[in-house]
XYZ file of C-alpha atoms in Angstrom:
714
model
C 135.682 87.324 91.972
C 133.053 89.824 91.271
C 129.730 88.304 93.321
C 126.509 88.238 91.947
C 123.939 88.322 94.845
C 121.657 84.943 95.755
C 118.668 87.290 96.852
C 118.072 88.540 93.233
C 116.829 84.992 92.691
C 115.748 84.203 96.273
C 113.570 87.112 97.380
C 112.590 85.113 100.615
C 116.247 84.774 101.695
C 115.630 84.970 105.666
C 117.002 87.925 107.431
C 115.537 87.100 110.620
C 114.760 83.609 112.257
C 110.789 84.232 112.951
C 108.922 86.862 111.541
C 106.303 86.944 114.039
C 108.368 86.629 117.182
C 110.943 89.338 118.386
C 114.282 87.766 118.537
C 117.756 90.066 118.582
C 120.107 88.767 115.419
C 122.757 86.788 116.921
C 126.141 88.535 116.608
C 129.789 88.257 117.797
C 130.950 91.344 120.115
C 132.952 94.098 118.896
C 135.017 96.547 121.237
C 134.792 100.136 120.281
C 137.291 101.134 123.195
C 135.972 100.177 126.638
C 132.512 99.932 125.140
C 131.335 96.593 123.806
C 128.756 96.573 120.945
C 126.685 93.524 119.377
C 126.339 90.457 121.544
C 124.130 90.630 124.764
C 124.905 94.400 125.315
C 122.006 97.130 124.929
C 121.791 98.900 122.250
C 124.382 101.423 122.303
C 123.419 105.158 121.516
C 125.924 107.635 119.784
C 126.172 110.910 117.941
C 128.724 112.887 116.097
C 130.182 116.732 116.692
C 129.883 119.333 114.612
C 132.551 121.213 115.401
C 135.678 121.619 113.134
C 137.917 119.009 114.430
C 140.700 121.249 114.551
C 139.078 123.446 117.000
C 140.094 121.182 119.383
C 138.487 123.332 122.614
C 135.294 123.210 120.877
C 135.359 119.899 119.975
C 136.127 118.633 123.407
C 133.747 120.818 125.007
C 130.981 119.227 122.462
C 131.867 115.670 123.398
C 131.777 116.273 126.975
C 128.163 117.761 126.668
C 127.187 114.177 124.505
C 128.727 112.126 127.255
C 126.525 114.026 129.780
C 123.421 113.405 127.797
C 124.169 109.887 127.892
C 125.984 109.239 124.553
C 128.596 106.286 124.813
C 130.442 106.737 121.556
C 131.476 109.973 119.498
C 132.101 110.484 116.462
C 134.289 112.996 114.698
C 135.068 113.772 111.458
C 138.691 113.547 110.056
C 138.998 114.933 106.237
C 142.328 115.972 106.315
C 145.469 115.179 108.033
C 145.196 117.875 110.606
C 142.137 117.162 111.659
C 143.072 113.406 111.775
C 146.156 114.810 114.094
C 143.658 117.011 116.311
C 142.208 113.998 117.037
C 144.944 112.784 119.629
C 144.949 116.304 121.361
C 141.123 115.729 121.642
C 141.754 112.478 123.397
C 144.049 113.560 125.947
C 142.086 116.233 126.996
C 138.811 114.277 127.143
C 141.009 111.475 129.391
C 142.351 114.433 131.352
C 138.808 115.345 132.500
C 138.303 111.346 133.266
C 136.301 110.901 130.270
C 136.925 107.169 128.584
C 134.220 107.711 125.966
C 135.512 105.954 122.458
C 136.107 108.066 119.516
C 135.063 107.231 115.904
C 137.189 109.057 113.181
C 134.849 109.652 110.064
C 136.635 109.089 107.039
C 135.653 109.800 103.143
C 138.341 109.643 100.631
C 141.674 109.843 102.218
C 143.429 106.457 103.177
C 146.255 108.785 104.956
C 143.800 110.446 107.136
C 142.381 107.107 108.135
C 145.939 105.538 108.771
C 147.053 108.713 110.919
C 143.574 108.707 112.457
C 143.996 105.097 113.720
C 147.118 106.504 116.078
C 144.121 108.229 118.051
C 140.655 106.956 117.494
C 139.030 103.617 119.039
C 137.141 103.055 115.706
C 137.960 104.138 111.921
C 134.531 104.993 109.921
C 135.220 103.936 106.167
C 133.021 104.225 103.523
C 133.407 101.883 100.796
C 132.005 103.735 98.117
C 134.791 107.022 98.573
C 137.562 105.187 100.434
C 139.551 103.571 97.677
C 136.621 103.718 94.931
C 135.810 106.728 92.593
C 132.085 108.155 92.046
C 131.905 110.803 89.134
C 128.304 109.414 87.703
C 130.155 107.602 84.718
C 128.350 105.216 83.032
C 130.613 102.188 82.030
C 130.161 98.653 81.775
C 132.511 96.403 83.496
C 133.638 92.845 82.146
C 134.213 90.466 84.913
C 138.035 90.849 84.401
C 138.014 94.565 84.610
C 135.585 94.297 87.714
C 137.921 91.944 89.337
C 140.944 94.009 88.602
C 139.394 97.262 90.102
C 138.843 95.090 93.411
C 142.397 94.040 93.603
C 143.341 97.974 93.230
C 140.705 98.335 96.284
C 142.427 95.475 98.517
C 145.725 97.308 97.739
C 144.912 100.470 98.955
C 142.729 99.355 101.802
C 144.945 96.589 103.602
C 147.270 98.823 105.340
C 144.336 100.334 107.204
C 143.408 96.721 107.943
C 146.782 95.590 109.356
C 147.126 99.027 110.957
C 143.520 98.543 112.699
C 144.471 94.718 113.927
C 147.702 95.702 115.100
C 146.656 98.613 117.291
C 143.391 96.579 118.405
C 141.238 99.500 116.530
C 137.747 98.363 115.301
C 136.200 100.003 112.042
C 132.906 100.526 110.337
C 132.102 100.156 106.976
C 129.502 102.267 106.120
C 127.765 102.057 102.820
C 125.698 105.054 102.220
C 123.058 105.156 99.524
C 124.150 108.445 98.449
C 127.745 107.362 97.670
C 127.972 104.315 96.091
C 130.821 104.048 93.731
C 130.832 104.317 90.001
C 131.545 100.622 89.233
C 129.009 99.501 92.213
C 126.327 101.696 90.581
C 127.227 100.270 87.043
C 126.600 96.399 88.348
C 123.970 96.774 90.981
C 122.330 100.009 90.244
C 121.581 102.686 93.132
C 120.127 99.830 95.290
C 120.220 98.213 98.383
C 121.886 95.197 96.409
C 124.649 97.957 95.647
C 124.906 99.126 98.947
C 125.345 95.433 100.716
C 127.705 94.449 98.084
C 129.782 97.403 98.519
C 130.117 96.677 102.175
C 130.826 93.110 102.019
C 134.018 93.553 99.041
C 135.533 95.392 102.101
C 134.522 92.940 104.530
C 136.294 89.888 102.488
C 139.353 91.547 102.221
C 139.067 91.910 106.301
C 138.695 88.472 106.606
C 141.344 87.399 104.351
C 143.501 89.366 106.958
C 142.289 87.781 109.937
C 140.767 90.922 111.096
C 137.039 91.033 112.301
C 136.661 94.022 114.763
C 133.859 94.976 111.931
C 130.601 97.023 112.451
C 128.318 97.683 109.396
C 125.932 100.071 108.492
C 123.533 100.695 105.235
C 122.448 104.449 105.387
C 120.171 105.864 103.244
C 117.801 109.193 103.984
C 114.781 107.104 102.395
C 113.446 104.709 105.074
C 112.360 102.185 102.729
C 115.807 101.991 101.023
C 117.410 102.239 104.650
C 115.413 99.042 105.980
C 115.743 96.869 102.691
C 119.320 97.236 102.616
C 120.196 96.388 106.306
C 117.504 93.613 105.966
C 119.637 92.210 102.834
C 122.634 92.659 104.578
C 121.651 90.491 107.376
C 120.810 87.957 105.038
C 123.656 87.823 103.052
C 126.001 87.729 106.077
C 124.179 84.694 107.017
C 124.787 82.695 104.122
C 128.568 83.800 104.287
C 128.969 82.812 107.741
C 129.416 86.658 109.098
C 128.059 87.782 112.450
C 129.084 91.030 112.358
C 127.095 93.612 114.631
C 125.108 96.766 112.860
C 124.933 100.237 113.370
C 121.831 102.007 112.174
C 120.902 105.144 111.215
C 118.652 107.485 108.658
C 121.078 109.637 107.171
C 119.814 113.421 106.307
C 116.887 112.426 108.203
C 116.193 116.504 109.091
C 115.086 118.542 111.682
C 112.350 118.748 114.342
C 109.402 116.690 114.270
C 110.192 115.178 110.317
C 113.880 114.101 111.301
C 112.597 112.123 114.427
C 109.845 110.813 112.877
C 111.924 109.454 110.191
C 114.645 108.042 112.151
C 111.943 106.094 114.402
C 110.705 104.847 111.097
C 114.135 103.217 110.067
C 115.847 102.402 112.859
C 112.615 101.097 114.925
C 111.513 98.972 112.424
C 114.957 97.213 112.180
C 114.842 97.400 115.832
C 111.527 95.160 115.802
C 112.723 92.989 113.495
C 115.675 91.985 116.062
C 118.139 93.822 113.636
C 120.888 96.733 115.428
C 123.397 96.846 118.138
C 124.545 101.010 118.238
C 122.401 103.835 116.848
C 122.740 107.227 115.685
C 119.899 109.884 114.886
C 120.813 112.359 112.342
C 118.986 115.653 113.429
C 119.870 119.117 111.678
C 120.003 120.340 115.085
C 122.917 120.630 118.096
C 123.949 116.923 118.500
C 122.954 116.511 122.121
C 119.348 116.456 120.925
C 119.886 113.225 119.027
C 120.751 111.268 122.139
C 117.211 111.280 124.054
C 115.440 110.836 120.671
C 117.944 107.730 120.107
C 117.086 106.251 123.793
C 113.313 106.709 123.448
C 113.441 104.661 119.926
C 115.372 101.826 121.572
C 113.467 102.017 124.542
C 110.607 98.936 123.579
C 114.066 96.725 122.693
C 115.487 96.984 125.922
C 112.838 97.914 128.379
C 115.051 97.558 131.682
C 117.111 100.407 130.056
C 115.104 103.847 130.658
C 115.250 107.011 128.405
C 117.703 109.120 130.439
C 116.147 112.171 129.376
C 113.044 113.366 127.671
C 113.041 113.536 123.938
C 112.573 117.485 123.872
C 114.183 117.758 127.235
C 117.547 117.752 129.869
C 120.062 115.455 129.672
C 121.447 112.865 131.658
C 123.401 109.575 132.139
C 122.512 106.075 131.285
C 122.161 104.332 134.586
C 123.119 100.931 134.225
C 125.187 98.044 131.840
C 124.588 94.734 130.743
C 122.262 92.209 128.688
C 118.923 93.118 128.811
C 116.748 90.439 127.087
C 113.282 91.620 125.581
C 110.195 89.242 125.825
C 108.898 87.841 122.821
C 105.465 87.401 121.427
C 104.514 83.331 121.026
C 105.132 82.354 117.369
C 102.686 81.930 114.409
C 103.678 78.484 113.814
C 103.475 77.069 110.256
C 102.472 80.421 108.852
C 104.486 81.598 105.536
C 105.852 84.666 104.854
C 103.572 87.698 104.388
C 105.401 89.543 101.631
C 106.784 88.227 97.832
C 110.381 90.024 98.556
C 111.877 91.288 101.857
C 114.099 93.815 99.781
C 111.824 95.856 97.854
C 108.497 97.686 98.536
C 105.485 96.456 97.601
C 102.128 97.414 98.833
C 99.652 94.316 100.213
C 96.828 94.163 97.666
C 93.771 94.686 99.363
C 90.000 95.562 98.237
C 88.957 98.768 97.385
C 86.211 100.495 99.848
C 84.198 103.980 99.273
C 84.043 105.740 102.754
C 81.886 108.533 102.424
C 83.842 110.377 99.495
C 87.218 108.613 99.972
C 88.139 105.390 98.289
C 90.322 103.165 100.721
C 92.492 100.480 100.049
C 93.897 99.137 96.714
C 96.272 101.451 95.282
C 94.662 104.460 96.877
C 96.546 106.873 99.595
C 96.634 105.740 102.780
C 93.550 107.357 104.595
C 93.821 109.292 107.874
C 91.018 108.580 110.846
C 90.864 111.145 113.673
C 88.830 110.539 116.947
C 87.020 114.024 117.597
C 85.006 112.769 120.016
C 86.542 114.893 123.121
C 85.747 118.080 120.797
C 82.235 117.195 120.831
C 82.013 116.936 124.538
C 84.309 120.374 124.623
C 81.898 122.079 122.555
C 78.266 120.859 123.574
C 76.757 121.354 120.541
C 76.787 119.796 116.889
C 77.329 123.680 115.283
C 80.420 124.752 117.278
C 82.065 121.393 116.477
C 81.278 122.319 112.804
C 83.070 125.609 113.340
C 86.337 123.982 114.564
C 86.457 121.267 111.718
C 86.011 124.205 109.078
C 88.596 126.184 110.692
C 91.119 123.072 110.302
C 89.976 122.718 106.417
C 90.773 126.338 106.057
C 94.039 126.445 107.954
C 95.061 123.511 105.621
C 94.128 125.291 102.312
C 96.147 128.371 103.507
C 99.170 126.512 104.385
C 99.693 124.636 101.255
C 99.328 121.379 102.877
C 97.042 118.600 102.268
C 96.601 118.148 106.247
C 93.184 117.924 106.297
C 90.753 115.813 108.267
C 88.954 113.178 106.431
C 87.342 110.248 108.463
C 86.285 111.502 111.583
C 85.564 109.241 114.693
C 82.386 109.829 116.971
C 81.770 107.587 119.686
C 78.264 107.524 120.023
C 76.847 106.112 123.461
C 73.997 108.287 123.818
C 71.067 109.893 122.375
C 72.683 113.281 122.538
C 75.930 112.253 121.240
C 73.794 110.961 117.771
C 72.091 114.724 118.047
C 75.426 116.493 117.822
C 76.546 114.363 115.065
C 73.525 115.142 113.198
C 73.401 118.918 113.946
C 77.250 118.857 112.859
C 76.750 117.488 109.676
C 73.691 119.754 108.928
C 75.872 122.843 110.057
C 78.701 121.668 108.093
C 76.548 122.130 105.180
C 78.357 121.383 101.700
C 81.966 120.920 103.276
C 80.191 117.254 104.276
C 81.568 116.159 100.534
C 84.974 116.562 102.162
C 84.759 114.589 104.930
C 83.563 111.108 105.997
C 82.426 109.730 109.454
C 82.842 106.715 111.497
C 80.429 105.860 114.555
C 81.579 103.696 117.224
C 78.143 102.145 118.827
C 77.977 100.081 121.993
C 74.313 100.261 122.059
C 71.927 98.388 119.640
C 69.083 100.995 119.406
C 71.529 103.602 118.813
C 73.597 101.801 116.064
C 70.583 101.084 114.376
C 69.350 104.447 113.948
C 72.920 106.090 113.765
C 73.752 104.060 110.600
C 72.082 106.694 108.648
C 74.725 109.370 109.612
C 77.637 107.381 109.404
C 79.769 106.253 106.652
C 81.731 103.157 108.379
C 80.909 101.566 111.694
C 81.787 99.838 114.620
C 79.687 97.770 116.878
C 80.279 96.173 120.257
C 77.626 95.171 122.433
C 77.948 95.804 126.185
C 79.855 92.869 128.100
C 77.159 93.083 130.648
C 75.193 90.800 128.207
C 75.321 87.591 127.750
C 77.527 85.685 125.006
C 74.557 84.605 123.402
C 72.639 88.074 123.429
C 76.013 89.882 122.443
C 76.165 87.556 119.585
C 72.706 88.047 118.359
C 73.104 91.949 118.462
C 76.260 92.128 116.483
C 74.574 89.770 113.612
C 71.696 92.444 113.769
C 74.240 95.202 113.639
C 75.912 93.321 110.584
C 72.301 93.061 108.738
C 71.718 96.817 109.406
C 74.715 97.784 108.058
C 74.483 95.668 104.993
C 70.871 96.991 104.156
C 72.189 100.565 104.466
C 75.512 100.214 102.430
C 77.512 101.108 105.552
C 81.090 99.552 105.889
C 81.658 97.643 108.724
C 85.011 97.692 110.502
C 85.937 94.728 112.593
C 88.289 95.235 115.564
C 90.519 93.822 117.641
C 92.324 95.023 120.825
C 94.618 92.845 123.043
C 93.960 89.350 124.372
C 94.627 87.529 127.461
C 95.088 84.350 125.692
C 98.122 85.000 123.655
C 99.911 88.396 122.533
C 99.151 87.280 118.788
C 95.676 86.102 119.282
C 94.080 89.134 118.064
C 95.409 88.050 114.308
C 93.430 84.723 114.611
C 90.391 86.700 115.929
C 90.174 88.996 113.211
C 90.576 86.146 110.813
C 87.799 84.747 112.093
C 85.878 87.487 112.503
C 86.038 88.254 108.800
C 85.161 84.513 107.936
C 81.982 84.717 109.877
C 81.206 88.245 108.354
C 81.399 87.280 104.994
C 79.242 84.295 105.923
C 76.793 87.030 106.728
C 76.857 88.690 103.380
C 79.200 91.729 104.387
C 81.765 92.213 101.719
C 82.576 96.133 102.829
C 85.162 95.303 105.341
C 87.956 97.355 107.132
C 89.860 95.328 109.730
C 91.586 97.153 112.888
C 94.262 96.362 115.026
C 93.759 98.499 117.988
C 96.930 97.257 120.280
C 98.815 99.079 123.172
C 102.285 98.351 122.061
C 104.401 98.603 118.902
C 105.482 94.957 119.067
C 101.909 93.858 119.611
C 100.874 95.804 116.413
C 103.585 95.076 114.320
C 103.395 91.484 115.095
C 99.740 90.960 114.894
C 99.303 92.960 111.658
C 102.323 91.132 110.100
C 100.507 87.572 111.051
C 97.294 88.553 109.877
C 98.488 89.511 106.627
C 100.149 85.985 106.232
C 96.890 84.358 107.375
C 94.757 86.647 105.185
C 96.807 85.651 102.092
C 96.452 82.125 102.825
C 92.460 82.209 102.834
C 92.235 85.136 99.918
C 90.913 87.425 102.253
C 91.466 91.060 100.959
C 89.951 93.196 103.536
C 92.032 96.646 103.870
C 94.185 97.295 107.308
C 93.553 99.949 109.198
C 96.101 100.831 111.803
C 95.517 102.453 115.334
C 97.928 103.030 117.960
C 96.187 104.203 120.951
C 98.905 106.621 122.264
C 99.538 108.052 125.786
C 99.252 110.815 128.081
C 103.197 112.144 127.169
C 102.396 113.359 123.246
C 106.656 113.191 122.681
C 106.720 109.756 123.400
C 103.841 108.761 121.592
C 104.842 110.398 118.288
C 107.985 108.186 118.789
C 106.780 105.101 119.313
C 103.834 105.480 117.097
C 106.287 106.438 114.035
C 108.161 103.147 114.753
C 104.595 101.207 114.706
C 103.295 102.959 111.734
C 106.454 103.160 109.634
C 107.592 99.407 110.215
C 104.266 98.134 108.709
C 103.854 100.999 105.957
C 107.237 100.477 104.649
C 106.650 96.813 104.440
C 103.193 97.624 102.502
C 100.677 96.924 105.063
C 98.191 99.358 106.185
C 95.591 101.388 104.309
C 94.678 103.824 106.821
C 95.914 105.077 110.252
C 94.850 106.468 113.531
C 96.828 108.117 116.404
C 95.816 109.197 119.991
C 92.751 109.551 121.822
C 91.493 112.567 120.695
C 92.776 114.733 123.538
C 95.085 116.200 120.685
C 93.325 115.558 117.625
C 94.632 118.689 115.822
C 97.962 117.613 116.747
C 97.288 114.118 116.173
C 96.277 115.025 112.675
C 99.366 116.558 111.959
C 101.493 114.084 113.006
C 99.646 111.170 111.094
C 100.353 112.895 107.825
C 104.186 113.529 108.729
C 104.631 109.859 109.500
C 102.861 108.939 106.187
C 105.238 111.567 104.359
C 108.629 109.987 106.377
C 107.450 106.418 105.154
C 107.134 107.704 101.677
C 103.373 106.426 101.302
C 101.611 109.943 100.888
C 103.177 113.320 100.179
C 101.268 116.373 101.727
C 103.869 118.912 102.084
C 107.339 120.413 101.013
C 109.984 117.785 102.080
C 113.553 118.028 103.001
C 116.616 116.270 102.976
C 118.923 118.027 105.578
C 122.144 116.720 106.936
C 123.110 116.964 110.692
C 126.137 118.957 110.113
C 129.899 118.052 110.747
C 133.393 119.458 111.077
C 133.204 119.504 106.911
C 129.917 121.606 106.675
C 130.357 124.691 104.970
C 127.468 126.891 106.070
C 125.235 126.716 109.444
C 123.187 123.933 108.533
C 120.201 124.798 110.889
C 120.130 128.684 110.041
C 119.597 128.069 106.395
C 117.774 125.036 106.664
C 115.045 127.193 108.669
C 115.371 129.955 105.984
C 114.776 128.115 103.090
C 111.820 126.066 104.621
C 110.148 129.378 105.265
C 110.491 130.437 101.763
C 109.823 127.277 100.326
C 107.598 125.259 102.825
C 104.334 125.881 101.068
C 105.401 123.780 97.795
C 103.476 120.497 98.156
C 105.315 117.380 96.937
C 108.524 119.303 96.201
C 111.621 117.294 97.353
C 114.382 119.887 98.642
C 118.047 118.358 99.938
C 119.972 120.946 101.620
C 123.777 119.395 102.212
C 126.729 121.163 104.091
C 129.306 119.461 101.731
C 129.546 117.417 98.661
C 130.458 113.828 100.407
C 127.227 112.619 100.516
C 125.320 115.486 98.753
C 124.863 114.246 94.923
C 124.037 110.451 95.833
C 121.514 111.381 98.420
C 119.866 114.018 96.607
C 119.297 111.410 93.569
C 115.335 111.370 94.163
C 115.219 115.038 95.369
C 114.134 117.735 92.947
C 116.455 120.170 94.194
C 119.653 120.457 95.934
C 121.323 123.051 97.692
C 125.049 122.179 98.456
C 127.964 123.876 100.397
C 130.631 123.816 97.154
C 133.230 125.981 99.054
C 133.645 128.297 101.946
C 130.731 131.192 100.999
C 129.864 129.708 97.756
C 126.701 127.252 97.038
C 126.139 124.397 94.339
C 122.687 123.764 92.993
C 121.472 120.671 91.563
C 118.308 118.983 89.912
C 118.364 115.585 90.782
C 121.749 114.351 90.855
C 123.015 116.959 88.397
C 125.050 120.390 89.275
C 123.266 122.926 87.198
C 124.614 126.009 88.983
C 127.940 126.175 90.602
C 129.919 128.916 92.706
C 126.986 130.930 93.684
C 127.686 133.495 96.179
C 125.958 132.643 99.725
C 124.155 135.772 99.947
C 122.543 135.112 96.457
C 121.860 131.465 96.798
C 118.077 131.608 98.471
C 116.820 133.697 95.032
C 119.050 131.457 92.661
C 117.282 128.307 94.231
C 113.642 129.735 93.884
C 114.456 130.948 90.311
C 115.678 127.181 89.560
C 112.098 125.728 91.186
C 110.381 128.555 88.784
C 112.650 127.398 85.769
C 111.370 123.844 86.404
C 107.701 124.730 86.686
C 107.388 123.435 90.329
C 106.932 127.201 91.872
C 103.247 128.404 93.420
C 102.818 131.706 94.964
C 102.346 131.525 98.564
C 98.513 131.854 99.433
């Protein structure tokens, strides 16, 4: 019988047992060959080959490379019977080299291929949206009887594979894709997390009807918000139905370079922080071995006893150990109610509007960017030289077509010379100061009182060498002066020794006190050293503030570390998790050592989380044996020609399996339609078909021009 989703009427159906304490979701163990997934096993890392499956030697070689880099499960596409049969030869050659890595056969559309692949691969990946269902983008209203008749037809086609996997001891991944939901699901549930979940559960019920439970589930999307919501909803629905299956996490078509890593970290890391996820794959438009160290880096905070076997950008290595790895948890926020209205649909936390120099912060305004430029000040020695460096950054952004400009500049003012340099810098900037705001960080009351005239927002912390009474009196003096100068006050809490969640309680008390002093323009800052501490405290503070009617905006700061590559991954997880929950009105990363790099990185995180668009966005698949052209080369080429188009979203897809659906929220799509031929899309609609490959770039640009979204590069 067709099922309506409980969460449509109960949006607070829990997907985790505690929002403020990390507890890994309890699942059964599913064996993929000799690799256990779920239960107390580590978070498994996997990848997918990009070679033609029928090229057995090339596929074996790439599989060996993946294993050397630490990959624990290897997926191989099997779109035809010839590909499915080739899996047997691939398996034999790997075993001959002593490599027992489990193979996953990736199946779309063709049940016959799945039946053949089950003879050779340890796991079969089935997409419920296109295995025994159809997607023609047709609009039709299904009556309950028509819907149930379709389910019966699907059961008839799917059951033989279920019985074969049960007989052979194979596992199965039921993987819903946001881009390939069937017309039947789309017409009843829409292109939504609800539709993705119901699509998978329909197939799960068929499996359980046949007493087959060797199942792993995935809910992939190129949009991290959709992906996060779908996995959470699946966890909640499974709890309702008494299911405990493990999850495979991934952001599909994440892209390449820093953008692909950021988007993957946002989606995968956010769910791992919820305790959801048992095996992961990072989908990059790069050689597949480069996916593996990124996956280990994302998973590292959630299994701290398993070190990353290789640098995020460097040489490969093997995973060093095996077995359960418990994760330390923060203390609970006892009795605190949930912090959001609905876990499964994005809504931004309501907050007050603040005027910070030329910028509005909070409310419905874009998420603002802070940067610490203090190291530049020390390096340049004088304010005029500092101003020239800032002007160069502004000019570079203007010519790139990207809006990645400095906005709110942090200056640590600990001496008179620091204050003099700030004053000189502002003077040298002249009219350009109308495009910047200044944040002063003070630790001496005399400098603070004098420096308030030069900043738009200020933080003050009296020296700890003073008595508590003297520090308190200086803080009150600072608040009074800031109020008189109409300067916004930042309240900030770092880590506390009395408990991991103490910063949230401290900030709540601090806001209460500041409000009693007549301070209304407040920005609350979380400056915490780990991903888990930042997320837990921002979530708890959101809930506490809501209970008390406090609407102060939130500033999220990740202090970073000496390894900039690792910092990018962990900061993406921390910021992305909160931003995708609607928490955060401004962000800041790093300690100013790489101020210009930090600036670009922060904007890339905001774009990856879908909260602020400042450049062209690309959705590009990671390539596989179905791909009809060299994705890396083509993506780089299209980016070189269109990368100046701010706010335009272009999808570059190697084949049509997920393409039309994943492009539903893209402006334009470039899709392999046949060997040497490209199809062009506007949204999910194919508008030009069978274009010769050597003409495709020009035709894409012409299509963008026709729809009024082209601007000439500067």
